[in-house]
Amino acid sequence: MKHYDAAIVGSGPAGLAAAFTLASEGMRVALIDRCAFPREKLCGGLLSGRARSEVEEIFGAGAWGPGVACVSRGVRFLHRGSLLSSVCSPHPVYLANRAAFDAHLFELTLKKGPDVFQGDAATSVDPGEMTVHFRNREPLRAPFIVGADGVASRVARSLFPGSFRKQAYGLCFQSDVATAEVPGASDVPEIHLGHVKWGYAWVFPKGETLSVGLGGLLGRNPGMKGLFLAFHRQIARREPTAVRSGYIPSGNFLWRPGRENVLLAGDAAGLVEPITGEGIAFALASGKHAALSILEAARLGDPRRAFRLYRRPYARVAREFCIARMLRPLMSSRIGEPLFIRGLPRAEGIVREYLALIAGRSTFGRLAMLVAAKMARDVLAMPVTGRTRP
């Protein structure tokens, strides 16, 4: 059985951030992934300024760029084909090809010297023996394990059996369309409302292609693939040639992201922002903080202290997600969605604040205050009806 200082299960942004940080400090790292790179992954590919800041902090100032297809300084909101709002912002958003983006970070991580195990899935983790078990390899052992293996994480299920319940998660579908096939295609990201419950559809420009997708809570949308196909036909005027699908966390992040010296990061911890579904920035940040917690626990000579150290930075993200989860019904519930759609054309300030938030320049607390203030103004502006006494 091979022994390592740390084993990272999953080599998406969370796993790569953890592996890069640990290997940079001289730890002997096992980096494990069931796929070989480069690999495709379902993702709208819209990256925030917050994601850029994390990439440059973790991998270095020159790490940003490869895989980013184009940059936009605005967003358009539509409801069933009708434009609701078009907002410009000083804060850019980035449209990325995830296969190229992840492969670039993977190559940067390889230079730090981890041992890479590709093409064979980790089937389980034994927290007592601190071993990772594979389908076709001998197990390996490490005093620290990071589960960064996605929404249906084997590591998370080894710690918390029954933690993955499909009906509580979001389900997304996506296909790529040549930009030339869509006359009048926008050069800014588009969010399309009214096509799915507790979710949205999107059209994201990426140079020569458009990413066309749809996602929402699975438990509220029977026949989700049919909803996607109908939206795709509306945009591209044809059936998709290749469709990718996958589950995403949808506000159901874990309050307890690990146990002792086994930590969970990224989608494995449910760290996808509940309103827009942004996950890459939080994956990078959680992978980094998991690694820093491991380094401190190793310095203290107490591996089981890693989780206690990790909970402190994780709690800051969890608090923000709690506020986002409270705001979501105002946009998605049976009563809230019509009001949100009706009010969106007059809510440019709130949209700008949200663009500042995903750039890392604001907080959900600030956004919540603006939303509450607007709701109060709307209520006060409502006409008073009813009989009056003569």
Coordinates of C-alpha atoms in Angstrom, one line a residue, residues 64 116 164 174 178 221 330 344 353 369 383:
W64 CA -5.4 33.6 -15.5
V116 CA -1.5 11.5 -10.4
F164 CA -26.9 12.5 -1.7
Q174 CA -26.4 21.9 -21.9
A178 CA -22.2 27.5 -33.5
N221 CA -39.6 19.9 -12.6
L330 CA -38.4 35.9 -3.7
L344 CA -36.9 43.3 -12.7
E353 CA -25.2 45.2 -6.8
M369 CA -30.9 45.1 2.4
P383 CA -52.9 51.8 -4.6

